[in-house]
């Protein structure tokens, strides 16, 4: 006898495999059918033969194509068809088609299937038969083979008839475990003509032994309303052992879970002498499962099995609604798989960050210079803790000699090593700094790009970095760079987010907040200053410097402009006034002029000067600023200084030694400090700017590229294949700056200029061509958002007519990815689950009503209609028929 199982689909082949195994045990050969989407599924391998049906049809339609199934049966001399509990198992027309083809249908007659499938008629028959007795019901209709009667039971034990399933039930395994009756064997024998007494199935002989529980382990995410998840099973290990039965579907390592059918991986059946024993076995088995690559419902099942109401057997139909803690899901760690994936990815594809150079990390480990035992000496942080921000500022202003801020822990490696220095290497040298440089004004070790890079590239926690360094350097103030309303991000954040960020930063060890805005936009700066002050930090308001105050031809950013800005910052209550010279444009004469004017105007406010040494004049400029009245200047240790970093610590210490500007710092300690960083820098050779740059360049006085961006821009140019065109990129940077109205250039405004410059070089566009074609070009997103005012208003206003020509079109260059629907944007309709678009029911420009169908998705065994949540006009459609979507992918936009 040959045999075909059609019911592969709703449970990914699990019932088909169950039937095939029963047939094999009884010496019956088996034939499987499968759809094109099920080509790789396990049920094909469990049958003796397998044939494709529904070629070219959608996944669901393939298994509903009765002519194909009957054709396979007739061509291969199939004697009987077992419908399992799949799509056609309760279709009277399918049962009739089997009879007409001379093939046995393993189930009731077509007439009985029809009667039982009609809920109203089934209820009428049940009433006439006496609804509490299924055995009366079955003779009433002449029922043959297996079937299931479903009831609801109230708290008084009264039964209420629901329906009859004229087929094997999904939960038939529970019946088998507690009765020791093989229901599939019995179905096959009955189909052969055997009677129930011949099979030993007499009611008085059937006993219920103990308890059994069935759990369907599925690739559904309980945290997202049990939405089906799809993907490849990277790891699959099941729970086994005494009292555990597994009816598997397509659960094996490497299996691909498609969106076309049910998400079942395996049915787990636990049995024991009572409910607590069965529950304990099931809990243990589920805990042994290891499924990686897709989400599963196992955490939810584990919560159910630990619930007292469930364990006491008192659950009802409101159980899930009344127990929201069932959805307090323990996150899966998946550490080993993540590590293996990372290592494998790096070994095969190389580093995740594209590195355009072949430099290798140095094999030499840096040697930490000796550190004395005991606590480090008292430093300026002790003054801050004792006197508070105001007293700290007075002490700084009254200090004799020049104070230094060390940028080695932040801006130096941002400028030279793409911010890639790990917390590990900072912690190793931190105790030496605490003991040897206790008279530093501060160590800059946080903020700016370090926050972003730590999370995005180093896979580190920036907060943990701050905490650990604070413990190792308790005596030296910490300083961070705060981008005003941008905090440490690249866009303006809500006020309360900036305030909370500063509060938590202060709690975790930050002391001094250097607050700036890339456009010197006062509202953004005042927000950052207020947030830092409210947190209890020292506020250091920074004037972002560009141009040349000593050049009478550069009038946009004149001395008067800076003095008026400083008036506002001092009026707002800054403790320290900073000049932030990102590109290293502050020449010695300009420094004397600007610092001298500020010192005359604000005799009691400490002045702090920051610069980059890109042109090579940084030391001279800082010495000039100090002579003119600056209290603090920024430096980096010698081996991490120069070029796009800060001026050399050793040079300034040496040049001021024996003068009124004496720093009080030991040159010998600087040498030891520098030696550590010289070797440490070698560990980051692939990111070192010297791999592509061999010197600083005085052309910065022309292009005004900030130091931190200069190396990044060079790095990006090489990564984009423009390494031989970096000179053109720098020239385009000048033109892009003019197009945008001559901006102060520091993150994020510098990025906007850089993006436009690289856009111009990539597309071989001159400044005149960009201006002429501004209404048709697809500009980088950062440029469009700047012209929309996302980061503030630049000094002198936006460039016209360039801005007006760009704004009407707002064409934006995007990478190739499907956008996500933003949940807080009304009218953006996202995919409710992963799936395939079967049909788009509306057109762009069409008027739609609330509740009107927009499109149809097919996922697993479901076809879902996505309805409109509002009335309006279809503004844009992002999908077509056959588009494959992930959850929340944007389907269309509706405007009201």
XYZ file of C-alpha atoms in Angstrom, residues 206-729:
524
model
C -9.232 2.649 28.212
C -7.680 4.149 31.342
C -6.279 7.613 31.984
C -2.808 7.324 33.471
C -1.289 10.458 34.990
C -1.000 13.856 33.323
C 0.469 15.138 30.075
C 1.244 18.658 28.859
C 2.000 19.722 25.295
C 3.965 22.872 24.459
C 4.296 24.114 20.908
C 7.766 25.647 20.597
C 7.349 28.220 17.858
C 9.383 31.001 16.278
C 7.069 33.647 17.664
C 8.087 36.681 19.698
C 5.887 37.045 22.812
C 7.238 40.556 23.362
C 5.690 41.646 20.045
C 2.258 40.090 20.344
C 3.544 36.669 19.230
C 4.499 37.946 15.803
C 6.167 35.190 13.765
C 9.928 35.480 13.360
C 11.885 34.185 10.403
C 15.499 33.381 9.662
C 18.051 30.599 9.859
C 18.426 28.362 12.893
C 22.048 28.976 13.787
C 21.856 26.654 16.798
C 19.197 24.099 17.717
C 19.475 21.804 20.721
C 16.333 20.291 22.185
C 15.444 19.216 25.706
C 15.039 15.476 26.121
C 15.060 12.771 28.789
C 12.596 10.637 30.725
C 8.964 11.688 30.383
C 9.638 13.886 27.345
C 8.367 13.235 23.820
C 9.349 15.412 20.865
C 7.275 15.609 17.677
C 9.542 17.672 15.469
C 8.786 19.703 12.388
C 11.743 21.376 10.696
C 13.905 22.026 13.702
C 17.564 21.409 12.939
C 20.673 23.537 12.780
C 20.786 25.319 9.455
C 17.036 25.079 8.799
C 15.474 28.198 7.304
C 12.222 29.308 8.919
C 10.206 30.929 6.148
C 7.359 33.416 6.518
C 5.018 31.256 4.451
C 3.694 28.704 6.961
C 3.142 28.072 10.639
C 6.080 28.837 12.889
C 6.176 25.510 14.762
C 9.630 24.103 15.468
C 8.721 21.131 17.654
C 5.933 19.908 19.913
C 7.194 19.003 23.377
C 5.047 16.587 25.370
C 5.812 15.960 29.045
C 4.066 13.288 31.074
C 4.099 12.382 34.762
C 1.988 10.924 37.552
C 0.435 14.306 38.361
C 0.369 17.878 37.110
C 3.320 19.159 39.201
C 5.534 16.298 37.979
C 4.558 16.811 34.350
C 5.103 20.579 34.732
C 8.527 20.067 36.307
C 9.608 17.782 33.460
C 8.381 20.278 30.876
C 10.162 23.171 32.618
C 13.381 21.196 32.726
C 13.106 20.227 29.057
C 12.415 23.797 27.923
C 15.390 25.036 29.959
C 17.608 22.635 28.009
C 16.569 24.079 24.643
C 19.083 26.265 22.835
C 17.612 28.028 19.813
C 19.613 30.780 18.152
C 18.931 32.798 15.024
C 15.221 33.387 15.617
C 13.015 34.456 18.507
C 10.957 31.735 20.204
C 8.071 31.551 22.661
C 10.112 29.492 25.159
C 10.522 32.342 27.721
C 6.742 32.808 27.744
C 6.128 29.067 28.159
C 8.585 28.984 31.054
C 6.676 31.801 32.750
C 3.422 29.891 32.340
C 4.949 26.750 33.820
C 6.165 28.652 36.876
C 2.800 30.328 37.489
C 1.027 29.080 40.653
C -2.416 29.398 39.110
C -1.325 27.108 36.266
C 0.392 24.649 38.588
C -2.773 24.427 40.699
C -4.848 23.675 37.605
C -7.194 26.645 38.121
C -6.685 28.436 34.821
C -9.571 29.728 32.724
C -10.014 31.610 29.465
C -8.924 34.865 31.137
C -5.635 33.405 32.376
C -3.294 35.334 30.058
C -5.222 38.609 30.347
C -5.158 38.427 34.144
C -1.451 37.578 34.364
C 0.516 40.297 32.527
C 3.673 39.147 34.344
C 3.736 36.227 31.913
C 5.275 38.734 29.502
C 8.133 39.684 31.840
C 10.511 37.753 29.628
C 14.058 36.920 30.611
C 16.347 38.040 27.767
C 18.389 35.373 26.001
C 22.149 35.874 26.472
C 23.400 34.101 23.356
C 26.987 35.030 24.229
C 28.720 32.082 22.577
C 26.867 32.470 19.286
C 27.470 36.206 19.175
C 31.172 35.673 19.800
C 31.413 32.930 17.168
C 29.549 35.074 14.662
C 31.822 38.014 15.335
C 35.013 35.969 15.064
C 33.822 34.178 11.939
C 32.723 37.414 10.334
C 36.030 39.116 11.059
C 38.096 36.113 9.911
C 36.222 35.828 6.617
C 35.320 39.418 5.812
C 37.937 41.350 7.751
C 37.283 44.140 10.283
C 33.782 45.559 10.401
C 35.239 49.032 10.024
C 36.650 49.428 6.494
C 40.356 50.168 6.799
C 41.908 51.486 3.590
C 45.489 50.902 4.743
C 47.510 47.751 5.296
C 49.165 48.840 8.524
C 49.269 46.128 11.185
C 49.012 46.658 14.945
C 52.339 46.653 16.757
C 53.152 43.374 18.542
C 54.878 45.247 21.394
C 53.017 45.772 24.655
C 53.475 49.179 26.306
C 55.304 49.306 29.639
C 53.564 51.183 32.429
C 55.942 53.555 34.241
C 56.343 53.005 38.010
C 53.516 54.258 40.203
C 54.125 55.061 43.909
C 52.150 53.190 46.535
C 49.387 54.927 48.438
C 46.884 57.599 47.548
C 47.741 60.188 44.832
C 48.587 63.766 45.894
C 45.941 66.435 46.378
C 44.866 68.006 43.077
C 42.494 70.622 41.717
C 39.538 68.248 42.095
C 39.961 68.475 45.836
C 39.515 72.242 45.471
C 36.375 71.701 43.408
C 34.883 69.276 45.923
C 35.654 71.645 48.761
C 34.839 75.035 47.217
C 32.237 74.186 44.563
C 32.264 75.492 40.963
C 32.436 79.200 41.894
C 35.266 78.736 44.387
C 37.058 76.459 41.927
C 36.907 79.152 39.217
C 38.308 81.782 41.632
C 41.184 79.470 42.601
C 42.013 78.876 38.944
C 41.990 82.588 38.163
C 44.228 83.345 41.164
C 46.714 80.568 40.279
C 50.274 81.665 39.459
C 51.633 80.098 36.300
C 50.039 78.397 33.308
C 47.616 75.509 33.849
C 47.296 72.650 31.378
C 44.454 70.423 30.328
C 45.612 67.032 29.021
C 43.588 65.897 25.995
C 45.441 62.579 25.568
C 42.516 60.646 26.999
C 40.039 62.125 24.466
C 40.640 64.699 21.759
C 44.204 63.613 20.991
C 43.242 60.064 20.100
C 40.056 61.287 18.414
C 42.200 63.442 16.154
C 44.991 60.929 15.522
C 43.471 57.454 15.991
C 39.821 57.865 14.954
C 38.778 57.789 18.668
C 39.539 54.070 18.773
C 41.571 53.900 22.014
C 39.972 51.404 24.374
C 39.166 51.917 28.024
C 41.673 49.129 28.777
C 44.634 51.232 27.602
C 43.365 54.374 29.339
C 42.970 52.546 32.649
C 46.519 51.173 32.552
C 48.116 54.630 32.535
C 45.485 56.426 34.672
C 47.149 55.774 38.081
C 50.446 57.196 36.754
C 48.666 60.378 35.654
C 46.966 60.718 39.050
C 50.302 60.461 40.889
C 52.537 62.374 38.456
C 50.302 65.189 37.188
C 48.167 66.117 40.165
C 48.596 69.797 39.269
C 46.826 69.460 35.911
C 43.810 71.709 35.548
C 41.927 68.722 34.137
C 42.032 65.589 32.027
C 39.648 65.576 29.076
C 38.438 62.002 28.820
C 34.797 61.955 27.752
C 32.138 63.494 25.539
C 32.588 64.522 21.948
C 32.867 61.482 19.694
C 34.009 59.071 22.420
C 30.460 58.311 23.496
C 29.362 57.353 19.993
C 32.508 55.407 19.082
C 32.581 53.469 22.352
C 29.138 52.064 21.647
C 29.286 51.785 17.848
C 32.808 50.514 17.227
C 34.482 49.514 20.499
C 31.412 47.743 21.929
C 32.105 49.424 25.262
C 29.937 51.230 27.753
C 30.974 54.910 27.893
C 29.441 55.234 31.349
C 31.563 52.382 32.621
C 34.654 54.089 31.178
C 33.830 57.207 33.145
C 33.217 55.269 36.372
C 36.412 53.220 36.140
C 38.655 56.178 35.321
C 37.111 58.189 38.156
C 38.097 55.454 40.610
C 41.676 55.481 39.292
C 42.091 59.285 39.137
C 40.256 60.720 42.154
C 42.359 63.896 42.408
C 42.334 65.393 38.873
C 39.179 67.074 37.521
C 37.550 65.375 34.557
C 36.409 67.456 31.622
C 34.038 66.596 28.795
C 32.871 68.168 25.557
C 29.115 68.854 25.464
C 27.589 69.885 22.143
C 24.981 72.156 23.677
C 21.489 70.982 22.734
C 23.108 68.051 20.878
C 24.570 66.676 24.146
C 27.022 64.078 22.749
C 24.920 63.289 19.671
C 24.542 64.792 16.238
C 21.079 66.292 16.453
C 19.144 68.440 18.893
C 17.589 66.472 21.768
C 14.634 67.350 24.009
C 15.595 69.658 26.873
C 14.824 67.105 29.578
C 17.108 64.544 27.887
C 20.043 66.992 27.932
C 19.385 67.898 31.577
C 19.164 64.262 32.624
C 22.293 63.387 30.676
C 24.317 66.064 32.476
C 22.891 64.991 35.823
C 23.911 61.365 35.307
C 27.315 62.369 33.904
C 28.000 64.413 37.048
C 26.882 61.528 39.260
C 29.281 59.195 37.457
C 32.336 61.387 37.911
C 32.304 64.281 35.431
C 33.384 67.682 36.767
C 33.826 70.284 34.016
C 31.439 70.637 31.062
C 32.864 72.449 28.056
C 29.677 73.582 26.336
C 29.705 74.715 22.735
C 27.489 74.920 19.679
C 28.768 74.351 16.180
C 27.131 77.579 14.976
C 27.648 79.565 18.214
C 23.837 79.538 18.256
C 23.107 81.063 21.640
C 19.827 79.232 22.480
C 21.542 75.863 22.018
C 24.496 76.952 24.147
C 22.349 78.356 26.941
C 20.461 75.078 27.167
C 23.703 73.114 27.574
C 25.077 75.621 30.095
C 21.902 75.514 32.169
C 21.872 71.700 32.094
C 25.517 71.440 33.183
C 25.031 74.036 35.914
C 21.869 72.397 37.219
C 23.797 69.131 37.513
C 26.347 70.847 39.770
C 29.147 70.876 37.222
C 31.680 73.557 36.333
C 30.340 75.364 33.261
C 32.956 76.232 30.652
C 31.188 78.034 27.816
C 33.190 77.809 24.592
C 33.345 80.332 21.770
C 33.842 78.327 18.575
C 36.518 80.181 16.598
C 36.935 80.501 12.852
C 38.332 83.048 10.432
C 41.115 85.424 11.563
C 40.423 88.338 13.919
C 43.766 89.905 12.958
C 42.800 90.089 9.267
C 40.753 93.226 8.504
C 39.493 91.524 5.327
C 37.700 88.781 7.340
C 34.787 90.725 8.795
C 32.037 88.113 9.248
C 33.666 86.723 12.409
C 35.296 89.857 13.733
C 36.746 90.652 17.161
C 33.543 92.528 17.941
C 31.466 89.427 17.087
C 33.423 87.301 19.576
C 33.318 89.929 22.319
C 29.545 90.303 22.024
C 29.141 86.523 22.171
C 31.392 86.399 25.247
C 29.239 89.106 26.883
C 26.201 86.837 26.556
C 28.020 83.791 27.894
C 29.414 85.590 30.932
C 26.011 87.160 31.542
C 24.527 83.640 31.466
C 26.814 82.653 34.336
C 29.652 80.643 32.842
C 32.358 79.797 35.363
C 35.109 79.659 32.735
C 35.315 81.189 29.261
C 36.824 79.043 26.520
C 38.103 79.764 23.028
C 37.576 76.616 20.986
C 39.821 76.726 17.914
C 38.969 73.416 16.206
C 40.946 73.907 13.013
C 44.064 75.449 14.530
C 43.408 78.812 12.883
C 44.414 80.888 15.909
C 47.742 82.434 14.888
C 49.956 83.972 17.616
C 48.932 87.547 16.742
C 45.249 86.609 16.570
C 45.560 84.834 19.920
C 47.131 87.878 21.592
C 44.422 90.128 20.170
C 41.455 87.953 21.111
C 42.656 86.788 24.528
C 43.908 90.272 25.399
C 40.525 91.813 24.558
C 38.682 89.168 26.591
C 41.021 89.570 29.562
C 40.482 93.337 29.588
C 36.725 92.877 29.373
C 36.429 90.073 31.959
C 39.312 90.394 34.424
C 37.876 87.901 36.911
C 36.798 85.108 34.536
C 39.307 82.305 33.854
C 40.132 81.929 30.153
C 40.841 78.511 28.648
C 42.173 78.090 25.082
C 41.826 74.994 22.916
C 43.509 74.505 19.546
C 44.791 71.896 17.111
C 48.323 71.842 15.768
C 47.423 71.043 12.136
C 49.498 73.880 10.690
C 52.390 73.358 13.155
C 52.010 76.706 14.947
C 50.081 75.407 17.949
C 52.826 75.775 20.576
C 53.599 79.330 19.486
C 49.911 80.247 19.475
C 49.319 78.830 22.965
C 52.339 80.591 24.418
C 51.078 83.847 22.887
C 47.623 83.294 24.404
C 49.185 82.568 27.819
C 51.238 85.741 27.686
C 48.080 87.691 26.805
C 46.276 86.427 29.928
C 44.945 82.901 29.260
C 44.851 80.794 32.432
C 44.691 77.348 30.824
C 45.709 75.874 27.474
C 45.110 72.419 26.024
C 47.993 70.045 25.329
C 48.550 66.369 24.519
C 51.482 64.240 25.625
C 54.324 64.485 23.098
C 53.850 61.119 21.340
C 50.143 61.909 20.898
C 50.612 65.584 19.990
C 51.126 67.578 16.806
C 49.471 67.381 13.403
C 45.687 67.326 13.894
C 46.045 66.771 17.663
C 46.873 69.378 20.315
C 50.265 71.062 20.835
C 52.979 69.139 22.668
C 52.797 68.990 26.460
C 56.571 68.580 26.730
C 57.257 71.592 24.488
C 55.035 73.921 26.494
C 56.337 72.598 29.842
C 59.904 73.169 28.645
C 59.249 76.601 27.121
C 57.571 77.944 30.265
C 60.042 76.464 32.728
C 61.691 79.209 34.784
C 59.203 81.849 33.621
C 56.101 83.357 35.194
C 54.111 80.854 33.166
C 55.843 77.836 34.740
C 53.454 74.840 34.709
C 55.040 73.081 37.699
C 55.032 69.808 35.765
C 58.103 67.521 35.691
C 59.591 67.042 32.220
C 60.925 63.632 33.267
C 57.395 62.489 34.077
C 56.230 63.800 30.706
C 58.910 61.663 29.015
C 57.719 58.538 30.869
C 54.116 59.337 29.988
C 55.035 59.883 26.358
C 56.910 56.590 26.139
C 53.844 54.670 27.250
C 51.693 56.349 24.623
C 54.288 55.973 21.888
C 54.103 52.179 22.204
C 50.347 52.177 22.840
C 49.796 54.213 19.682
C 51.381 51.388 17.724
C 48.548 49.086 18.797
C 46.179 51.265 16.790
C 48.319 51.496 13.651
C 45.450 50.674 11.237
C 43.593 53.757 12.506
C 46.581 56.080 12.817
C 46.340 59.168 10.645
C 50.040 58.795 9.789
C 49.125 55.752 7.687
C 47.817 58.214 5.088
C 49.143 61.579 6.383
C 52.824 62.256 6.982
C 52.629 65.778 8.316
C 50.406 68.625 9.283
C 49.595 71.166 6.641
C 49.368 74.947 6.725
C 46.656 74.784 4.056
C 44.286 74.531 7.014
C 44.451 78.345 7.139
C 42.658 78.245 3.785
C 40.281 75.274 4.055
C 39.607 75.638 7.813
C 39.019 71.889 8.298
C 38.857 71.072 12.033
C 41.619 68.821 13.344
C 39.306 66.028 14.427
C 37.644 66.074 11.016
C 40.820 66.479 8.948
C 41.990 62.943 9.675
C 38.473 61.497 9.432
C 37.928 63.198 6.086
C 41.233 61.816 4.851
C 40.276 58.374 6.135
C 36.844 58.574 4.488
C 38.322 59.711 1.198
C 40.529 56.609 1.114
C 37.617 54.380 2.112
C 35.482 55.790 -0.720
C 38.219 55.394 -3.303
C 38.978 59.113 -3.299
C 42.361 58.795 -1.583
C 44.153 60.176 -4.643
C 41.667 63.047 -4.719
C 42.077 64.301 -1.156
C 43.519 67.553 -2.473
C 40.315 67.967 -4.487
C 38.237 67.133 -1.419
